[in-house]
XYZ file of C-alpha atoms in Angstrom:
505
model
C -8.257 29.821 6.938
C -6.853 30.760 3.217
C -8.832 32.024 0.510
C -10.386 30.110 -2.049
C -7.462 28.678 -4.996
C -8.013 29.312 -8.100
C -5.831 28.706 -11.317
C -5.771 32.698 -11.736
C -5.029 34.096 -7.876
C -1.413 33.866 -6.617
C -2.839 31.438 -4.257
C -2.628 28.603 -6.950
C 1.163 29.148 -7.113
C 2.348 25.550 -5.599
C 5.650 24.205 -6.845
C 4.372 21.058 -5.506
C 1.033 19.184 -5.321
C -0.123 15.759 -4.212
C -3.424 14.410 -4.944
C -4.959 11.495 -3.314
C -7.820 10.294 -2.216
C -7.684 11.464 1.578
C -6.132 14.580 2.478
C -3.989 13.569 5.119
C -5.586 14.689 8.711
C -8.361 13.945 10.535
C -11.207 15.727 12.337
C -11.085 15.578 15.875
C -13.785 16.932 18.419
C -12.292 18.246 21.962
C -14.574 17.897 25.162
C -16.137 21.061 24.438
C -17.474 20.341 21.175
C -14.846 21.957 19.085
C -12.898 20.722 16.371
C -10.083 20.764 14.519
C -7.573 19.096 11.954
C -5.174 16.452 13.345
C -2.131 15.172 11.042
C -2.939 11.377 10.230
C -0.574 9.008 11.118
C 1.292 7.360 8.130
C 4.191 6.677 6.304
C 2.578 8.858 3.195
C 2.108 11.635 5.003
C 5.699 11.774 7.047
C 7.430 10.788 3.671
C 6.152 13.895 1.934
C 5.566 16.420 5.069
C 9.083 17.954 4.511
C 9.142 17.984 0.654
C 5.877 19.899 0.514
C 7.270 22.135 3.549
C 10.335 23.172 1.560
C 8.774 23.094 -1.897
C 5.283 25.284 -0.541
C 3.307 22.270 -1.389
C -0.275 21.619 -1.180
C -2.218 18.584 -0.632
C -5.340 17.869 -2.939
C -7.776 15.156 -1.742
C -11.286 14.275 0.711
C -11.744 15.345 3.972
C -13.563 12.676 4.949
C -17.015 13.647 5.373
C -19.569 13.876 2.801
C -21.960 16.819 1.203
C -19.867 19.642 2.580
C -17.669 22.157 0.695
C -14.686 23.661 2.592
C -12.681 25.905 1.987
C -8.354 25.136 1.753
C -7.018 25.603 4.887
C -3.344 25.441 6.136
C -2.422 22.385 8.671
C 1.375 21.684 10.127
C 2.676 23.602 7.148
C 0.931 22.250 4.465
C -2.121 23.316 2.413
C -4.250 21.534 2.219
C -7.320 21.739 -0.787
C -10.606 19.846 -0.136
C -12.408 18.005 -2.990
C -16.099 16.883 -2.025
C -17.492 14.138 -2.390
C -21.544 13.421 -2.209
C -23.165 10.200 -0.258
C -23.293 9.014 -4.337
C -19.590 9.459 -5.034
C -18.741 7.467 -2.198
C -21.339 4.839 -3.280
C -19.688 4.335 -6.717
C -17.038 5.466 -6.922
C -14.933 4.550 -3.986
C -17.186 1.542 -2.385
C -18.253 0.992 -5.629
C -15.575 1.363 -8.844
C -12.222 1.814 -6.372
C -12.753 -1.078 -3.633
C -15.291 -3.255 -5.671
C -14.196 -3.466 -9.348
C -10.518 -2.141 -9.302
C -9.452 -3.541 -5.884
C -10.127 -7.312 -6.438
C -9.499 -7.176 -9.900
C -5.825 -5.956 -8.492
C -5.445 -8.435 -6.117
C -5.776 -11.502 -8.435
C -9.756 -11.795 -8.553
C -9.232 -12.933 -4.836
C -13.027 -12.610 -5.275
C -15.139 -11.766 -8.431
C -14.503 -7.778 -9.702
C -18.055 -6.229 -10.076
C -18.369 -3.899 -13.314
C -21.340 -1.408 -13.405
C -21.452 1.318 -15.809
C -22.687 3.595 -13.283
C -19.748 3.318 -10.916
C -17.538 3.764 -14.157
C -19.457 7.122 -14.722
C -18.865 8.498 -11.132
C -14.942 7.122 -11.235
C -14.692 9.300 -14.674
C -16.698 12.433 -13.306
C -14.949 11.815 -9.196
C -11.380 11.939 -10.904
C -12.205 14.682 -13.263
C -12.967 16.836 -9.767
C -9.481 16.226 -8.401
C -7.832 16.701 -11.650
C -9.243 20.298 -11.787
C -8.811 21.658 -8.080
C -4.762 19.860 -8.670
C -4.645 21.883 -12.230
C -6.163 25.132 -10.558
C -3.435 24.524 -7.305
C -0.249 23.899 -9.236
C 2.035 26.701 -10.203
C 3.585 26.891 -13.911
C 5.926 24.228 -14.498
C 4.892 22.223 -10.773
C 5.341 18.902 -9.963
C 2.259 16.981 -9.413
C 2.343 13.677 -7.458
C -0.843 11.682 -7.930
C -1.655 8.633 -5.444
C -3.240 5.120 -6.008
C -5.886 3.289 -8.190
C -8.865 5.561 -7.209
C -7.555 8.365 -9.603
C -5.507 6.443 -12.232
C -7.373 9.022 -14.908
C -6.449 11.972 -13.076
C -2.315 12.335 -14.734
C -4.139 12.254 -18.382
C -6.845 14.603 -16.751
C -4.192 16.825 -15.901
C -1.769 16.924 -18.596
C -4.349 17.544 -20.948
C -5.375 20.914 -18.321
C -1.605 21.872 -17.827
C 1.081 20.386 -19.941
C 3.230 22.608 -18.853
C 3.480 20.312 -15.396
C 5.806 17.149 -14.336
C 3.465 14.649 -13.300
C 3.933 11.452 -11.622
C 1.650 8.748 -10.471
C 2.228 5.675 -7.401
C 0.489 3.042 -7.751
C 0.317 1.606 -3.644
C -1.266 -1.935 -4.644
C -0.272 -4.962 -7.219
C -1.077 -4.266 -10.504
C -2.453 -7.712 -12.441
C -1.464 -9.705 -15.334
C -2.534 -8.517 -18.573
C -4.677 -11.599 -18.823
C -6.755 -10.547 -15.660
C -6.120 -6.899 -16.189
C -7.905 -7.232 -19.936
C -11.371 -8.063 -18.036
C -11.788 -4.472 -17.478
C -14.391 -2.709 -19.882
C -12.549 0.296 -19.230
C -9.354 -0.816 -19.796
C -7.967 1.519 -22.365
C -9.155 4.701 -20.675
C -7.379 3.209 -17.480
C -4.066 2.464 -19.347
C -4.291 6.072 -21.204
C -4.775 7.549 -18.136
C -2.123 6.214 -16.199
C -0.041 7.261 -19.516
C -0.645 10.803 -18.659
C 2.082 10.762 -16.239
C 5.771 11.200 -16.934
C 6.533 8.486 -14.175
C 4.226 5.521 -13.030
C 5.626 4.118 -10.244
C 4.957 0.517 -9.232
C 5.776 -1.545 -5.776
C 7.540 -5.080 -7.471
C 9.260 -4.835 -10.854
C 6.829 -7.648 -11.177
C 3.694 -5.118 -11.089
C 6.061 -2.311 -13.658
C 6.165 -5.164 -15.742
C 2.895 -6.492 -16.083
C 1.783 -2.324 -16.618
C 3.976 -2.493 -19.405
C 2.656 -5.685 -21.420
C -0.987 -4.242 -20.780
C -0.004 -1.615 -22.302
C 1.664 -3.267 -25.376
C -0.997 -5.795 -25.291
C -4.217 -3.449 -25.138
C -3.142 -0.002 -27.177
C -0.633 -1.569 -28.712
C 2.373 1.097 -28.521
C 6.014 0.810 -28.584
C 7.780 -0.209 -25.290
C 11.298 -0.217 -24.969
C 12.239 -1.208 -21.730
C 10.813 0.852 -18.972
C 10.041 3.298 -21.570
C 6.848 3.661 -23.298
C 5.945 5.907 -26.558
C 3.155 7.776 -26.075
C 1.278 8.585 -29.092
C -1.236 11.788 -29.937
C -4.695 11.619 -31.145
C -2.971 10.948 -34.906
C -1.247 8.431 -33.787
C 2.092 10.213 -33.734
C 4.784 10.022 -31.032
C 4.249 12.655 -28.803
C 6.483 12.090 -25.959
C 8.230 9.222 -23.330
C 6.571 7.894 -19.951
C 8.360 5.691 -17.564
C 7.190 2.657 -15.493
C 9.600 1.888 -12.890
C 9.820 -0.093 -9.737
C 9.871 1.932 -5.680
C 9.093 0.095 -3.370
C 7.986 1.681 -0.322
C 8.982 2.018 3.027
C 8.272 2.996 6.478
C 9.381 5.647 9.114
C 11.948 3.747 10.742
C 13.271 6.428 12.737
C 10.106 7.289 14.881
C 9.216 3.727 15.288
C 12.599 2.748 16.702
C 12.020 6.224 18.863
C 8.918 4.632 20.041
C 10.605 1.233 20.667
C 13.552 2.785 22.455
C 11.315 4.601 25.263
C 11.047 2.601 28.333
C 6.987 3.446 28.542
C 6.632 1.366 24.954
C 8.724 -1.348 26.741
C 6.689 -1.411 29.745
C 3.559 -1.707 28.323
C 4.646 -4.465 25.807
C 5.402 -6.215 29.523
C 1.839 -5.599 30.533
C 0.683 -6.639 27.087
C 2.084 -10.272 27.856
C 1.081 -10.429 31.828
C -2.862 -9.566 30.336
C -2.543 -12.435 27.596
C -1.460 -14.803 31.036
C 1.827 -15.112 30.233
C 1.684 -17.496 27.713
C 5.806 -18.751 26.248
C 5.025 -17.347 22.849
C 2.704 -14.490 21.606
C 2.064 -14.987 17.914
C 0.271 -11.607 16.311
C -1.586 -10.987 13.054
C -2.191 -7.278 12.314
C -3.974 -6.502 9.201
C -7.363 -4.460 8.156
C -10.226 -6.523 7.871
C -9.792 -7.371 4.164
C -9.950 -10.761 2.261
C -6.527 -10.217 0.714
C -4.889 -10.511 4.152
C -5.077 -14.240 4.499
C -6.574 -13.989 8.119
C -8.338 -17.480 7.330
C -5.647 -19.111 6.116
C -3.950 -18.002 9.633
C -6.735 -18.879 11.793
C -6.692 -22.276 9.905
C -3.452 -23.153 10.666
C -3.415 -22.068 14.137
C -6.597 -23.830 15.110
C -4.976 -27.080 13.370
C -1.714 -26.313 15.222
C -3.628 -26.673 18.538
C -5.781 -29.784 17.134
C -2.453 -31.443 16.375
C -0.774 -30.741 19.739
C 2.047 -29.127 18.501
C 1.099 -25.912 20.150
C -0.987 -26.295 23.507
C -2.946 -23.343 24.848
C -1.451 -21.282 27.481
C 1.923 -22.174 25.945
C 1.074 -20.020 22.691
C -1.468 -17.595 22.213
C -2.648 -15.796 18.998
C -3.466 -12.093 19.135
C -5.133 -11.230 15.860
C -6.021 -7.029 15.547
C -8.442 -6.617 12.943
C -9.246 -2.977 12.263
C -12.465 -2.138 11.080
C -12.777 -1.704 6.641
C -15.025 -0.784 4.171
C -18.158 -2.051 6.333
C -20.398 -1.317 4.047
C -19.303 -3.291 1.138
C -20.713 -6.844 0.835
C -18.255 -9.070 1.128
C -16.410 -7.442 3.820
C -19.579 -7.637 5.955
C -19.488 -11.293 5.529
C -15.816 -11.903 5.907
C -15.967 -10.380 9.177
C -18.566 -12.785 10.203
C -16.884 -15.722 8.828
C -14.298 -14.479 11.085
C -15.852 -13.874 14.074
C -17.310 -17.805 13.793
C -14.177 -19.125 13.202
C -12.746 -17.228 16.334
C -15.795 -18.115 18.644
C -15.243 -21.936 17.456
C -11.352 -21.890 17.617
C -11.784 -20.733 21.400
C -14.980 -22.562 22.040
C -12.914 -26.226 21.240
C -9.047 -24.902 23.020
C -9.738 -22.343 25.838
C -8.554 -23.127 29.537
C -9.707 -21.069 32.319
C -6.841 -19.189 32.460
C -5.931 -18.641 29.097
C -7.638 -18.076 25.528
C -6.214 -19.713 22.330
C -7.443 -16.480 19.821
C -7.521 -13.009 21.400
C -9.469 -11.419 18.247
C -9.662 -7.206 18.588
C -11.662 -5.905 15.906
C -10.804 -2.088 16.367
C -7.859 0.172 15.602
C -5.394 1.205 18.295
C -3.077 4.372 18.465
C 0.210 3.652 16.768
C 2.592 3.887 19.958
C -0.125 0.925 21.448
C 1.047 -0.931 17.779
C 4.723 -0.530 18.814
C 3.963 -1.815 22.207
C 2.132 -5.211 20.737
C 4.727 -5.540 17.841
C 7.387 -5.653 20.884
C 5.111 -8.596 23.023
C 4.776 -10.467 19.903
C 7.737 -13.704 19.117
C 6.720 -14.477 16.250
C 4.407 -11.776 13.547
C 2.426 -13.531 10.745
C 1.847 -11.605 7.676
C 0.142 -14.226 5.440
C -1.318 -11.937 2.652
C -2.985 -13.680 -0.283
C -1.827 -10.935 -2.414
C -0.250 -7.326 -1.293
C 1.528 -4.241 -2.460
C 3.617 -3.961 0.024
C 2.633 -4.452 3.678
C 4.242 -2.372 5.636
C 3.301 -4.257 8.832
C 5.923 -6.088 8.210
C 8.434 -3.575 8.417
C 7.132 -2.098 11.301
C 7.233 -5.539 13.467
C 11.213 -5.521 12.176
C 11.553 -1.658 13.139
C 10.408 -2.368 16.429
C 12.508 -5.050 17.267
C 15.585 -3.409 18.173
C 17.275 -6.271 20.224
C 16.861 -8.073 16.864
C 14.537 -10.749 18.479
C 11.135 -12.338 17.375
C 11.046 -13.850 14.006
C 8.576 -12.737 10.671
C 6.655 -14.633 9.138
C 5.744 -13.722 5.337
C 3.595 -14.537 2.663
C 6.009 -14.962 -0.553
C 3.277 -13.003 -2.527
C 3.752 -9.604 -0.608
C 5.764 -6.820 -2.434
C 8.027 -6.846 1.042
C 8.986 -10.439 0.683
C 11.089 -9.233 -2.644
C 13.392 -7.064 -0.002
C 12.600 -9.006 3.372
C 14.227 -12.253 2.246
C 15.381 -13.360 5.304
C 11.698 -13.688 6.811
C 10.399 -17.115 7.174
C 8.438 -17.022 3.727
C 5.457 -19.175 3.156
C 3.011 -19.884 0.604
C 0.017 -19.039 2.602
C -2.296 -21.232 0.566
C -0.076 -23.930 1.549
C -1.651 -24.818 4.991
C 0.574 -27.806 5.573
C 3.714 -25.462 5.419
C 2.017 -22.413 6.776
C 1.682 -24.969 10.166
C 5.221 -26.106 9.404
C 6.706 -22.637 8.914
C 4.940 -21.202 12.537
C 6.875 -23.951 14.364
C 10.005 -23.789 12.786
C 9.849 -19.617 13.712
C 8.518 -20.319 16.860
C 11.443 -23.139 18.126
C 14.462 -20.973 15.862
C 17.361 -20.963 17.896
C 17.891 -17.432 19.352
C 21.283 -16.790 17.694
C 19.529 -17.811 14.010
C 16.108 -15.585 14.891
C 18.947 -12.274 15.761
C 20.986 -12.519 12.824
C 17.757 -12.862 10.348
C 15.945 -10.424 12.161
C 19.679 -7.998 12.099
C 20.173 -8.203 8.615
C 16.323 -7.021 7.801
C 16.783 -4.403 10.271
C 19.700 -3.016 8.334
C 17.533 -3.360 4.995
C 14.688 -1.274 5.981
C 16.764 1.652 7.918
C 19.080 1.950 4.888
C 15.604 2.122 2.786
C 13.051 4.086 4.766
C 10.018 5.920 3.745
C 12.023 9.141 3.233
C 14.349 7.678 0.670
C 11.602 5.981 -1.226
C 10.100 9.743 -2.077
C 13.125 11.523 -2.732
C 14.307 8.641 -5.228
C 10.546 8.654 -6.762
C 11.025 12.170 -7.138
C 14.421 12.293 -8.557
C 13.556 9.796 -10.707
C 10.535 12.378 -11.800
C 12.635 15.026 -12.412
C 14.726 13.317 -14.696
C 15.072 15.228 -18.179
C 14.549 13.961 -21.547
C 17.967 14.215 -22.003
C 18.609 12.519 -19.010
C 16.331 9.512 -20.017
C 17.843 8.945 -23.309
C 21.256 8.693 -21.702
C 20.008 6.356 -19.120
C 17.886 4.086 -21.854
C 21.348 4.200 -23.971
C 23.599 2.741 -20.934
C 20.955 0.077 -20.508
C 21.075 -0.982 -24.557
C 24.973 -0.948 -24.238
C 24.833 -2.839 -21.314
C 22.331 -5.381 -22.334
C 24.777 -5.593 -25.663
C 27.930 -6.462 -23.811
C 26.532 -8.894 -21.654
C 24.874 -10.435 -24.850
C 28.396 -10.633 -26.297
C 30.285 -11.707 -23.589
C 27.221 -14.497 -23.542
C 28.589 -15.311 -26.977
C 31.960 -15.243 -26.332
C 31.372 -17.903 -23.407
C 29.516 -19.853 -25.595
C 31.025 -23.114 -26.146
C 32.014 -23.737 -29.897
């Protein structure tokens, strides 16, 4: 176990830092009582393992439990610097500010954002904390990668500590319309915070580009492009930060590993002989979160069966619902609306031999995932509203005889580079029904090449080239940005003149 870091030992010397909210392992007991740290599975985590390997990185964030103060300690070749966090701070700040103000507010008021003064105050003080153990980590002149809506203070935190750093900032959820975003009572310290960074990354140009009207809206500042003008306390420009568009990925290359081994493809065999059998396994994977669209699913399902146009025993859903923020409010009563609709779907359609829902409310290792991603025929990703979902990709990963057929919600940041998935408006329960059927009878020649072409998409853009073009992209000099905003202007002029010139007279 390392010393203690601080900003004046050699031990701060990092070239590279993340900060998130987790650090990214897990405790795990042995039978004897003992414990130790465990890398957490992840696509964050494998995306950034070698970059912080080769760069002497360190990871800033949570270990998980709280009231206890450890010490940084070295894991798989990465350091790794706990930040505490009392009973409180969870409270507030993450249950409370992160997954109960920001989080719905994010995800289109799905439900109604909460705002509490007191969970602002522990968001402030919370992302003060991991600002100063990232300042007191990073070498002179590091790069500091900061991670997700629970710290969007933390890159003006930290530039105002060390502006000697290179800071960027992901954002790993949709980021709302200025018109829902202005609800926020803390909505200029957000945007200023954010603005700390030299690079906010966003999932969907869509999400970039509703950053960048908030902030012309709300502090009013110059925007040009991607490029926004970042003033000092006078009011003077001070310096350019950059909203852009990366989309993230998965970790193709172990999952098709996984897929390839004949022990994944035997037990996606004994997957189907448990479920009876049935012609086609339909499977929902998602956390147990109201943005998922789980009721939608279960809706359309249950009405599929009602209708007769799928009989029991000839289809069977498998829905995995891992356990989430069980101590909020209204996840407690989603997953009880859940469980009733379940109970009554099977209550009205099971047979003896068969059930119609086979609802798992727990997690499962990931090789297990692989195995159920292979039994399933058709995957239904029916998010209300998403970042991403990598689900998605992972279901296409796993499929390497290019069979089964995705099924995906239009308003999930994948559907912008999975367009050959059978998208859906998932509010639209008449074509959600519609769209299930047509995936489930697709002829097998038109389910390969669909499933063939987004198979090429996400190996050519895995999780590794995601962070090395974020971080490119990060590096990128001053000089280098004016160059890059001066090929855009020309650009934008000649195609504005050759507009003219095809203009009829």
């Amino acid at each position: 176990m390392s010393a203690p870091l601080d900003s004046k030992t050699p031990a701060a010397a990092y070239d590279f830092v993340v900060v998130a909210n987790r650090l990214p392992v897990n405790r795990v007991s042995d039978d004897d009582g003992a414990t130790s740290w465990q890398r957490a599975p992840g696509g964050l985590v494998t995306a950034l393992a070698p970059v912080m390997e080769s760069a002497d990185g360190a990871w800033v964030g949570w270990a998980g439990a709280t009231d206890e103060e450890l010490e940084p300690f070295e894991n798989g070749g990465i350091s790794m610097v706990p930040v505490p966090l009392t009973e409180s701070d969870v409270n507030l700040y993450y249950e409370g500010f992160s997954n109960s103000t920001l989080w719905p507010l994010y995800h289109d008021v799905i439900v109604a954002p909460e705002y509490h003064r007191t969970w602002w105050d522990s968001y402030r003080k919370v992302n003060q904390r991991f600002a100063d153990a990232a300042a007191a980590a990073a070498a002179e002149g590091a790069t500091v990668w900061v991670q997700d809506y629970q710290l969007q203070l933390v890159p003006k935190m930290l530039r105002e500590a060390r502006p000697d750093l290179k800071i960027g900032f992901f954002n790993h959820i949709p980021f709302p319309s200025v018109d829902l975003f202005a609800q926020l009572p803390w909505r200029k310290r957000v945007l200023e915070g954010l603005l700390g960074a030299d690079l906010i990354g966003f999932q969907r140009p869509g999400d970039a580009a509703n950053f960048l009207r908030s902030v012309r809206r709300i502090l009013g500042v110059t925007v040009r492009g991607q490029q926004v003008h970042v003033q000092d306390a006078d009011g003077n420009p001070e310096r350019i930060a950059r909203a852009e568009a990366h989309p993230i990925s998965i970790d193709t290359e172990s999952i098709t590993r996984l897929a390839n081994d004949p022990k994944t493809q035997e037990r996606a065999k004994e997957i189907r002989r448990g479920l009876g059998n049935p012609d086609v396994v339909v499977l929902g994977v998602d956390r147990l979160d109201y943005t998922k669209g789980i009721r939608h699913r279960l809706k359309a399902f249950s009405e599929l069966l009602d209708d007769g146009r799928l009989e029991v025993g000839g289809a069977t859903l498998v829905q995995i619902a891992s356990p989430s923020r069980e101590r909020v409010g209204e996840y407690m009563k989603l997953r009880d609306e859940i469980e009733l609709t379940v109970g009554r779907i099977n209550g009205e359609h099971d047979t003896v031999a068969h059930t119609a829902v086979r609802y798992l409310h727990h997690s499962y290792p990931f090789e297990e995932m692989v195995a159920l991603f292979q039994a399933a025929d058709v995957m239904l990703v029916t998010a209300l509203r998403d970042g991403m979902n990598l689900v998605a990709k992972e279901y296409i990963a796993a499929h390497t005889d290019n069979k089964g057929a995705l099924v995906l919600s239009e308003f999930t940041g994948a559907a912008d580079q999975l367009k050959h998935a059978y998208q859906v408006n998932p509010h639209d329960i008449a074509d959600l029904k519609d769209t299930i059927v047509e995936a489930i009878n697709a002829p097998d020649a038109e389910a390969s090449r669909r499933m063939r072409i987004m198979r090429r998409q996400i190996v050519t853009n895995d999780v590794a080239r995601w962070s090395r073009k974020f971080l490119e992209s990060l590096a990128k000099s001053d000089a280098d940005i004016s160059a890059d905003a001066r090929h855009t202007a020309d650009k934008e002029r000649a195609d504005h003149d050759a507009a003219d010139r095809n203009r009829p007279q």
